[in-house]
């Protein structure tokens, strides 16, 4: 293919000259001596560089270049060639359009990169008539990156977070009390279960509609232990409808543990932990049916919720039940605030376990999160002021990409 | 021991996935991807648990003829029907499963449940936006401004309503509040995750007996 | 007399919600039978969505993720159709994936209606439906390395090596833009968290109205380059592409529905205050 680049134009040029001689007029040369006719020959790309792709797994190389000097109206794009040695045949690796000045030879290309092996690259600008190839650049070899330096700010934040958790952990272990403000929704949990007991009707606990790999579901399972304990103490049934099959054994274990903690393991009824459906609105219809038929008197909506939140809470309101909701899905908070008696907003929901148990070990992470909030607020204020005065180093430092 | 092993597993995989975020090395990432694949496989097996739970509870109520047992019978029949026909016929576009059961039963029922939101929003708004305090007044006025700014009639009444609504939603109070709650919720999630990974919070594992 | 008035005011302040439901039904249902066709003024997020796509060269290839289900079909399917209208007008190639199991049939229906039905698109050459892949965020990240590895077969079970359009597809770098039609989880938020910054992709979102407050922060920081905001956004978008359809028809009902809700809020407060004054 390379040899044809130089023989075709010359042959065509010769043909044109012969034709022009017969016609008696000087035909416009199509190829070959284009400069004499005012048509520029396609030039190769400039400043071709090949390098190891930064911050990758070690199986990729990056090739960059500048467009050919001067105007290249007919330029269609660039082709990237590779060889193991500058004297060997170069094989086509990839092709990009004329506006792209970079190519990554990645593991999923048909011609792969082997880690640690040396390669040479050429880049050719091409148009409808042919190619103009650059000189070979190299050798270049790929190396894996063991640490992504651009993510250092996150690592610093995590270390700071861990550190603050440890500090507060040690403070609480020494017996020094830490202040936590009163959260009305958590304080009302016992009141809600008590009211269900007065009415002689069950408690309903919905742990959200996400699976066990969602942190809100896990947090809800932890709170369920305490709510189940309250229900056992007050001798009132607790119904737990579930949207995900995998949560069933966790919920069963949590409720059983709650009854055990209350000293009433015999009162535990496994039939009250019910998987309804994976489908969001089928589950919602099922929970609505439970509310209406079994006349539940206290509702706990604690976990990850989506569009069904208003349907559940409005239906619950219409039954006259006392309702406590908590979620970190901020788009559903307005619906819960409107329809429920108490709402735990975002981190209040996560703080519930520490708040209920008052366990010093659980208070440490809670105060650690509070400390990080102070740090973030300070960064926001300082960063905003710096930006106001045109100083961007802090923003640059905290930008990941 | 019954508790120690799950705690160790949680610790190992939790720490690995945190560290994996900082290490671009392809070998490390490959293992991270593999672990995530294992999660999906394990979760898929949970469907067996779910079906067993539904059938056990429903059939028991049908057998004992407890209150509302016909609904439980309908549940069991529907479950068996959908599963059976889907497994036998497959889920191609022209199958009875898709044409009748999915398109003409499942789809309209899901859409109907979702559409009840419109009615519930109206009744919730009528009840909830009572101006008893100054922040309740702020809430009600903001809600009305956003609602009227989003519709052509509002644009017709005053051309500034859409701009005001966009400012509230995308540049002003809403965006500020959402960001603040996002940051707090994210910190809470990290804190809870750390408690799980380090075994500080272990009540979800049960008693271990 | 005063007691009668007080009792009436209390009844009105605590109106049976079925009257509210009836008024909403009439307000939303009436324009469906007697459309009015109120003019729309596109909002900035919708304009940005339109302009990002419009700026792409004709014949570009776009990645479309259909992550919604029948429950949100009323809001998101018209947006899906409108997106394909704009894409097909510019002869764009469309590679579609889904992270929700209910997504592929929705996408297929939209393709049949628009791409095949109106523009004569050929499957495998002009568009392809790669179907659903379980894995959520893991699939999103995997696509950054290799879409072919994440989706080895299409929705119909054909190996992608046999699909001509997929010859040009490697990962996100093969596309100038990713459009996510997102009803919830996994969706736009996860694309922002796991892929937008990591792989530096231009992300457009078509979302239901309830998700707009959450995504507004990402739009404001330009992690989402454009957004369709519920049925109102869909109607504005249909006006921009010059093809008013389902969303535009629904806008009349939404407009009257909003007005009824505003009216009820005002009436509720009026009755509440009058009741308080009378009892005082």
GROMACS .gro file of N, CA and C in nm, chain B residues 20-21 29 33 36-37 39-40 43 47 91 93 98 102-103 106-108 110-111 114-115 118-123 125-126 129-132 140 143-144 146-153 155 157 159 162-163 166 169-171 174-175 178-179 182, chain C residues 12-13 15 17 20-21 24-25 38-41 43-45 70-73 75 102 109 134-136 138 145 189 198 208 212-214 216-221 227 229 232-233 236 251 254-255 258-259 261-262 264-266 268-269 271-273:
model
  354
  421UNK      N    1  -0.899  -0.048   4.561
  421UNK     CA    2  -0.904  -0.067   4.416
  421UNK      C    3  -0.935   0.064   4.343
  422UNK      N    4  -1.007   0.153   4.408
  422UNK     CA    5  -1.043   0.280   4.346
  422UNK      C    6  -0.919   0.364   4.314
  430UNK      N    7  -0.787  -0.414   3.890
  430UNK     CA    8  -0.921  -0.381   3.838
  430UNK      C    9  -0.995  -0.504   3.790
  434UNK      N   10  -1.361  -0.619   3.917
  434UNK     CA   11  -1.472  -0.652   3.830
  434UNK      C   12  -1.526  -0.791   3.857
  437UNK      N   13  -1.745  -0.793   4.165
  437UNK     CA   14  -1.877  -0.736   4.139
  437UNK      C   15  -1.964  -0.835   4.062
  438UNK      N   16  -1.902  -0.911   3.974
  438UNK     CA   17  -1.975  -1.015   3.903
  438UNK      C   18  -2.027  -1.121   3.999
  440UNK      N   19  -2.115  -1.077   4.303
  440UNK     CA   20  -2.231  -1.018   4.374
  440UNK      C   21  -2.358  -1.041   4.292
  441UNK      N   22  -2.349  -1.016   4.164
  441UNK     CA   23  -2.467  -1.029   4.078
  441UNK      C   24  -2.516  -1.174   4.077
  444UNK      N   25  -2.685  -1.251   4.409
  444UNK     CA   26  -2.817  -1.187   4.419
  444UNK      C   27  -2.920  -1.259   4.333
  448UNK      N   28  -3.365  -1.502   4.414
  448UNK     CA   29  -3.501  -1.512   4.362
  448UNK      C   30  -3.568  -1.641   4.406
  492UNK      N   31  -3.956  -1.508   2.582
  492UNK     CA   32  -4.000  -1.369   2.596
  492UNK      C   33  -3.985  -1.293   2.466
  494UNK      N   34  -4.107  -1.111   2.111
  494UNK     CA   35  -4.207  -1.007   2.085
  494UNK      C   36  -4.344  -1.068   2.053
  499UNK      N   37  -4.562  -1.202   2.609
  499UNK     CA   38  -4.534  -1.060   2.589
  499UNK      C   39  -4.659  -0.987   2.542
  503UNK      N   40  -4.774  -0.939   2.936
  503UNK     CA   41  -4.687  -0.824   2.964
  503UNK      C   42  -4.751  -0.696   2.914
  504UNK      N   43  -4.780  -0.690   2.782
  504UNK     CA   44  -4.827  -0.564   2.724
  504UNK      C   45  -4.966  -0.526   2.770
  507UNK      N   46  -4.950  -0.637   3.259
  507UNK     CA   47  -4.843  -0.583   3.343
  507UNK      C   48  -4.819  -0.434   3.317
  508UNK      N   49  -4.806  -0.399   3.189
  508UNK     CA   50  -4.776  -0.259   3.155
  508UNK      C   51  -4.888  -0.165   3.201
  509UNK      N   52  -5.014  -0.190   3.168
  509UNK     CA   53  -5.119  -0.096   3.213
  509UNK      C   54  -5.132  -0.090   3.366
  511UNK      N   55  -4.891  -0.129   3.590
  511UNK     CA   56  -4.780  -0.046   3.641
  511UNK      C   57  -4.806   0.101   3.614
  512UNK      N   58  -4.852   0.131   3.493
  512UNK     CA   59  -4.880   0.270   3.459
  512UNK      C   60  -4.993   0.326   3.543
  515UNK      N   61  -4.864   0.416   3.890
  515UNK     CA   62  -4.783   0.537   3.882
  515UNK      C   63  -4.872   0.659   3.863
  516UNK      N   64  -4.980   0.644   3.789
  516UNK     CA   65  -5.066   0.760   3.761
  516UNK      C   66  -5.144   0.804   3.885
  519UNK      N   67  -5.054   1.146   4.060
  519UNK     CA   68  -5.111   1.277   4.028
  519UNK      C   69  -5.222   1.314   4.125
  520UNK      N   70  -5.307   1.217   4.156
  520UNK     CA   71  -5.418   1.243   4.248
  520UNK      C   72  -5.368   1.262   4.391
  521UNK      N   73  -5.274   1.178   4.429
  521UNK     CA   74  -5.222   1.188   4.565
  521UNK      C   75  -5.146   1.319   4.587
  522UNK      N   76  -5.076   1.366   4.483
  522UNK     CA   77  -5.005   1.494   4.496
  522UNK      C   78  -5.105   1.605   4.523
  523UNK      N   79  -5.216   1.602   4.450
  523UNK     CA   80  -5.317   1.708   4.468
  523UNK      C   81  -5.374   1.704   4.609
  524UNK      N   82  -5.410   1.585   4.656
  524UNK     CA   83  -5.470   1.579   4.790
  524UNK      C   84  -5.366   1.613   4.896
  526UNK      N   85  -5.109   1.817   4.856
  526UNK     CA   86  -5.085   1.962   4.849
  526UNK      C   87  -5.198   2.039   4.918
  527UNK      N   88  -5.322   1.997   4.894
  527UNK     CA   89  -5.437   2.065   4.956
  527UNK      C   90  -5.428   2.059   5.108
  530UNK      N   91  -5.014   2.234   5.240
  530UNK     CA   92  -4.964   2.371   5.222
  530UNK      C   93  -5.051   2.472   5.296
  531UNK      N   94  -5.070   2.449   5.426
  531UNK     CA   95  -5.145   2.544   5.508
  531UNK      C   96  -5.045   2.639   5.573
  532UNK      N   97  -5.072   2.766   5.559
  532UNK     CA   98  -4.976   2.867   5.604
  532UNK      C   99  -4.996   2.895   5.753
  533UNK      N  100  -4.922   2.817   5.833
  533UNK     CA  101  -4.933   2.836   5.979
  533UNK      C  102  -4.814   2.912   6.034
  541UNK      N  103  -4.520   2.732   5.056
  541UNK     CA  104  -4.638   2.737   4.970
  541UNK      C  105  -4.616   2.831   4.852
  544UNK      N  106  -4.369   2.680   4.602
  544UNK     CA  107  -4.430   2.570   4.527
  544UNK      C  108  -4.520   2.625   4.418
  545UNK      N  109  -4.599   2.726   4.453
  545UNK     CA  110  -4.691   2.783   4.351
  545UNK      C  111  -4.614   2.852   4.239
  547UNK      N  112  -4.311   2.778   4.129
  547UNK     CA  113  -4.248   2.676   4.043
  547UNK      C  114  -4.353   2.612   3.954
  548UNK      N  115  -4.471   2.582   4.014
  548UNK     CA  116  -4.576   2.516   3.934
  548UNK      C  117  -4.623   2.605   3.822
  549UNK      N  118  -4.643   2.732   3.852
  549UNK     CA  119  -4.698   2.820   3.749
  549UNK      C  120  -4.591   2.854   3.645
  550UNK      N  121  -4.464   2.850   3.684
  550UNK     CA  122  -4.359   2.880   3.589
  550UNK      C  123  -4.334   2.767   3.490
  551UNK      N  124  -4.381   2.648   3.521
  551UNK     CA  125  -4.352   2.534   3.436
  551UNK      C  126  -4.458   2.512   3.329
  552UNK      N  127  -4.566   2.591   3.331
  552UNK     CA  128  -4.674   2.567   3.236
  552UNK      C  129  -4.692   2.687   3.141
  553UNK      N  130  -4.743   2.664   3.022
  553UNK     CA  131  -4.758   2.774   2.925
  553UNK      C  132  -4.850   2.886   2.975
  554UNK      N  133  -4.951   2.850   3.055
  554UNK     CA  134  -5.042   2.953   3.106
  554UNK      C  135  -4.965   3.052   3.194
  556UNK      N  136  -4.650   3.124   3.165
  556UNK     CA  137  -4.570   3.206   3.074
  556UNK      C  138  -4.655   3.315   3.011
  558UNK      N  139  -4.921   3.456   3.154
  558UNK     CA  140  -4.959   3.557   3.254
  558UNK      C  141  -4.845   3.658   3.272
  560UNK      N  142  -4.413   3.684   3.162
  560UNK     CA  143  -4.301   3.617   3.096
  560UNK      C  144  -4.187   3.588   3.193
  563UNK      N  145  -4.135   3.174   3.404
  563UNK     CA  146  -4.044   3.062   3.372
  563UNK      C  147  -3.902   3.087   3.420
  564UNK      N  148  -3.854   3.212   3.403
  564UNK     CA  149  -3.717   3.244   3.445
  564UNK      C  150  -3.703   3.228   3.596
  567UNK      N  151  -3.705   2.858   3.682
  567UNK     CA  152  -3.575   2.798   3.650
  567UNK      C  153  -3.471   2.839   3.754
  570UNK      N  154  -3.523   2.639   4.066
  570UNK     CA  155  -3.490   2.498   4.051
  570UNK      C  156  -3.342   2.474   4.025
  571UNK      N  157  -3.280   2.553   3.936
  571UNK     CA  158  -3.147   2.518   3.886
  571UNK      C  159  -3.034   2.607   3.935
  572UNK      N  160  -3.064   2.719   3.993
  572UNK     CA  161  -2.954   2.807   4.035
  572UNK      C  162  -2.965   2.851   4.179
  575UNK      N  163  -3.337   2.561   4.561
  575UNK     CA  164  -3.350   2.416   4.548
  575UNK      C  165  -3.214   2.350   4.531
  576UNK      N  166  -3.134   2.406   4.443
  576UNK     CA  167  -3.004   2.345   4.414
  576UNK      C  168  -2.913   2.351   4.536
  579UNK      N  169  -3.046   2.093   4.789
  579UNK     CA  170  -3.018   1.956   4.744
  579UNK      C  171  -2.871   1.923   4.766
  580UNK      N  172  -2.783   2.016   4.734
  580UNK     CA  173  -2.639   1.991   4.749
  580UNK      C  174  -2.604   1.968   4.896
  583UNK      N  175  -2.725   1.635   4.998
  583UNK     CA  176  -2.643   1.534   4.930
  583UNK      C  177  -2.512   1.512   5.005
  622UNK      N  178  -6.501   2.241   5.448
  622UNK     CA  179  -6.426   2.280   5.329
  622UNK      C  180  -6.275   2.270   5.352
  623UNK      N  181  -6.234   2.309   5.474
  623UNK     CA  182  -6.090   2.302   5.503
  623UNK      C  183  -6.042   2.157   5.509
  625UNK      N  184  -6.179   1.901   5.327
  625UNK     CA  185  -6.254   1.844   5.217
  625UNK      C  186  -6.216   1.698   5.191
  627UNK      N  187  -6.100   1.399   5.012
  627UNK     CA  188  -6.002   1.404   4.904
  627UNK      C  189  -6.060   1.352   4.772
  630UNK      N  190  -6.120   1.631   4.546
  630UNK     CA  191  -5.994   1.676   4.485
  630UNK      C  192  -5.958   1.586   4.368
  631UNK      N  193  -5.971   1.454   4.389
  631UNK     CA  194  -5.942   1.359   4.281
  631UNK      C  195  -6.030   1.387   4.160
  634UNK      N  196  -5.913   1.692   3.969
  634UNK     CA  197  -5.790   1.662   3.894
  634UNK      C  198  -5.824   1.579   3.770
  635UNK      N  199  -5.913   1.483   3.787
  635UNK     CA  200  -5.952   1.399   3.673
  635UNK      C  201  -6.009   1.484   3.561
  648UNK      N  202  -5.150   2.495   2.386
  648UNK     CA  203  -5.087   2.614   2.443
  648UNK      C  204  -4.941   2.622   2.398
  649UNK      N  205  -4.892   2.742   2.365
  649UNK     CA  206  -4.754   2.754   2.317
  649UNK      C  207  -4.654   2.731   2.430
  650UNK      N  208  -4.540   2.671   2.394
  650UNK     CA  209  -4.437   2.639   2.493
  650UNK      C  210  -4.314   2.725   2.472
  651UNK      N  211  -4.249   2.762   2.582
  651UNK     CA  212  -4.121   2.831   2.571
  651UNK      C  213  -4.015   2.739   2.630
  653UNK      N  214  -3.715   2.574   2.813
  653UNK     CA  215  -3.628   2.617   2.922
  653UNK      C  216  -3.483   2.588   2.886
  654UNK      N  217  -3.391   2.641   2.962
  654UNK     CA  218  -3.249   2.632   2.927
  654UNK      C  219  -3.199   2.487   2.924
  655UNK      N  220  -3.233   2.402   3.023
  655UNK     CA  221  -3.182   2.264   3.016
  655UNK      C  222  -3.227   2.191   2.889
  680UNK      N  223  -4.261   0.035   3.230
  680UNK     CA  224  -4.397   0.076   3.195
  680UNK      C  225  -4.456   0.181   3.289
  681UNK      N  226  -4.412   0.181   3.416
  681UNK     CA  227  -4.467   0.279   3.510
  681UNK      C  228  -4.434   0.421   3.470
  682UNK      N  229  -4.318   0.444   3.414
  682UNK     CA  230  -4.275   0.579   3.375
  682UNK      C  231  -4.286   0.598   3.225
  683UNK      N  232  -4.353   0.507   3.159
  683UNK     CA  233  -4.365   0.513   3.013
  683UNK      C  234  -4.435   0.642   2.970
  685UNK      N  235  -4.424   0.933   3.084
  685UNK     CA  236  -4.335   1.050   3.085
  685UNK      C  237  -4.217   1.033   2.993
  712UNK      N  238  -3.669  -0.389   3.180
  712UNK     CA  239  -3.786  -0.348   3.102
  712UNK      C  240  -3.749  -0.248   2.993
  719UNK      N  241  -3.976  -0.062   2.074
  719UNK     CA  242  -4.102  -0.001   2.028
  719UNK      C  243  -4.076   0.138   1.968
  744UNK      N  244  -2.741  -0.713   3.332
  744UNK     CA  245  -2.742  -0.698   3.478
  744UNK      C  246  -2.601  -0.659   3.524
  745UNK      N  247  -2.597  -0.574   3.629
  745UNK     CA  248  -2.467  -0.534   3.680
  745UNK      C  249  -2.461  -0.390   3.724
  746UNK      N  250  -2.557  -0.313   3.678
  746UNK     CA  251  -2.571  -0.172   3.718
  746UNK      C  252  -2.439  -0.096   3.704
  748UNK      N  253  -2.139  -0.168   3.769
  748UNK     CA  254  -2.029  -0.248   3.713
  748UNK      C  255  -2.034  -0.247   3.560
  755UNK      N  256  -1.436   0.050   2.935
  755UNK     CA  257  -1.324  -0.028   2.880
  755UNK      C  258  -1.365  -0.091   2.748
  799UNK      N  259  -2.786   0.949   3.769
  799UNK     CA  260  -2.701   0.980   3.885
  799UNK      C  261  -2.580   0.888   3.888
  808UNK      N  262  -1.496   1.011   3.505
  808UNK     CA  263  -1.389   0.913   3.484
  808UNK      C  264  -1.355   0.899   3.337
  818UNK      N  265  -3.776   1.191   3.448
  818UNK     CA  266  -3.909   1.233   3.491
  818UNK      C  267  -3.898   1.357   3.580
  822UNK      N  268  -3.584   1.581   3.857
  822UNK     CA  269  -3.520   1.706   3.816
  822UNK      C  270  -3.455   1.780   3.933
  823UNK      N  271  -3.522   1.793   4.049
  823UNK     CA  272  -3.453   1.863   4.159
  823UNK      C  273  -3.319   1.798   4.196
  824UNK      N  274  -3.316   1.666   4.190
  824UNK     CA  275  -3.191   1.598   4.227
  824UNK      C  276  -3.083   1.620   4.122
  826UNK      N  277  -3.055   1.867   3.918
  826UNK     CA  278  -3.027   2.008   3.888
  826UNK      C  279  -2.886   2.047   3.932
  827UNK      N  280  -2.838   1.986   4.043
  827UNK     CA  281  -2.702   2.018   4.089
  827UNK      C  282  -2.599   1.972   3.986
  828UNK      N  283  -2.622   1.854   3.927
  828UNK     CA  284  -2.528   1.802   3.827
  828UNK      C  285  -2.536   1.885   3.699
  829UNK      N  286  -2.656   1.933   3.666
  829UNK     CA  287  -2.670   2.017   3.547
  829UNK      C  288  -2.600   2.151   3.568
  830UNK      N  289  -2.616   2.204   3.688
  830UNK     CA  290  -2.556   2.334   3.716
  830UNK      C  291  -2.403   2.327   3.711
  831UNK      N  292  -2.348   2.211   3.748
  831UNK     CA  293  -2.202   2.196   3.744
  831UNK      C  294  -2.155   2.141   3.610
  837UNK      N  295  -3.078   1.853   2.973
  837UNK     CA  296  -3.174   1.770   3.045
  837UNK      C  297  -3.317   1.793   2.994
  839UNK      N  298  -3.690   1.766   3.116
  839UNK     CA  299  -3.743   1.769   3.252
  839UNK      C  300  -3.889   1.728   3.254
  842UNK      N  301  -4.318   1.827   3.071
  842UNK     CA  302  -4.302   1.967   3.027
  842UNK      C  303  -4.176   1.981   2.942
  843UNK      N  304  -4.067   1.921   2.990
  843UNK     CA  305  -3.943   1.924   2.912
  843UNK      C  306  -3.959   1.851   2.780
  846UNK      N  307  -4.148   2.080   2.547
  846UNK     CA  308  -4.059   2.187   2.498
  846UNK      C  309  -3.964   2.133   2.391
  861UNK      N  310  -4.938   1.831   2.771
  861UNK     CA  311  -4.907   1.956   2.841
  861UNK      C  312  -5.033   2.034   2.878
  864UNK      N  313  -5.155   1.890   3.189
  864UNK     CA  314  -5.065   1.925   3.301
  864UNK      C  315  -5.088   2.070   3.341
  865UNK      N  316  -5.103   2.156   3.242
  865UNK     CA  317  -5.124   2.299   3.273
  865UNK      C  318  -5.248   2.315   3.359
  868UNK      N  319  -5.197   2.169   3.710
  868UNK     CA  320  -5.121   2.260   3.798
  868UNK      C  321  -5.211   2.371   3.850
  869UNK      N  322  -5.293   2.425   3.760
  869UNK     CA  323  -5.380   2.536   3.803
  869UNK      C  324  -5.479   2.488   3.909
  871UNK      N  325  -5.434   2.247   4.124
  871UNK     CA  326  -5.361   2.228   4.251
  871UNK      C  327  -5.336   2.363   4.316
  872UNK      N  328  -5.295   2.462   4.236
  872UNK     CA  329  -5.271   2.597   4.293
  872UNK      C  330  -5.400   2.651   4.352
  874UNK      N  331  -5.651   2.481   4.470
  874UNK     CA  332  -5.682   2.410   4.594
  874UNK      C  333  -5.594   2.459   4.709
  875UNK      N  334  -5.466   2.488   4.680
  875UNK     CA  335  -5.378   2.540   4.786
  875UNK      C  336  -5.434   2.672   4.837
  876UNK      N  337  -5.471   2.759   4.743
  876UNK     CA  338  -5.524   2.891   4.784
  876UNK      C  339  -5.655   2.875   4.860
  878UNK      N  340  -5.769   2.615   5.019
  878UNK     CA  341  -5.746   2.551   5.148
  878UNK      C  342  -5.703   2.652   5.253
  879UNK      N  343  -5.613   2.744   5.213
  879UNK     CA  344  -5.567   2.845   5.307
  879UNK      C  345  -5.677   2.946   5.339
  881UNK      N  346  -6.007   2.892   5.340
  881UNK     CA  347  -6.100   2.830   5.434
  881UNK      C  348  -6.038   2.814   5.572
  882UNK      N  349  -5.911   2.782   5.573
  882UNK     CA  350  -5.841   2.765   5.702
  882UNK      C  351  -5.841   2.895   5.780
  883UNK      N  352  -5.806   3.006   5.713
  883UNK     CA  353  -5.799   3.134   5.784
  883UNK      C  354  -5.937   3.184   5.822
   0.00000   0.00000   0.00000
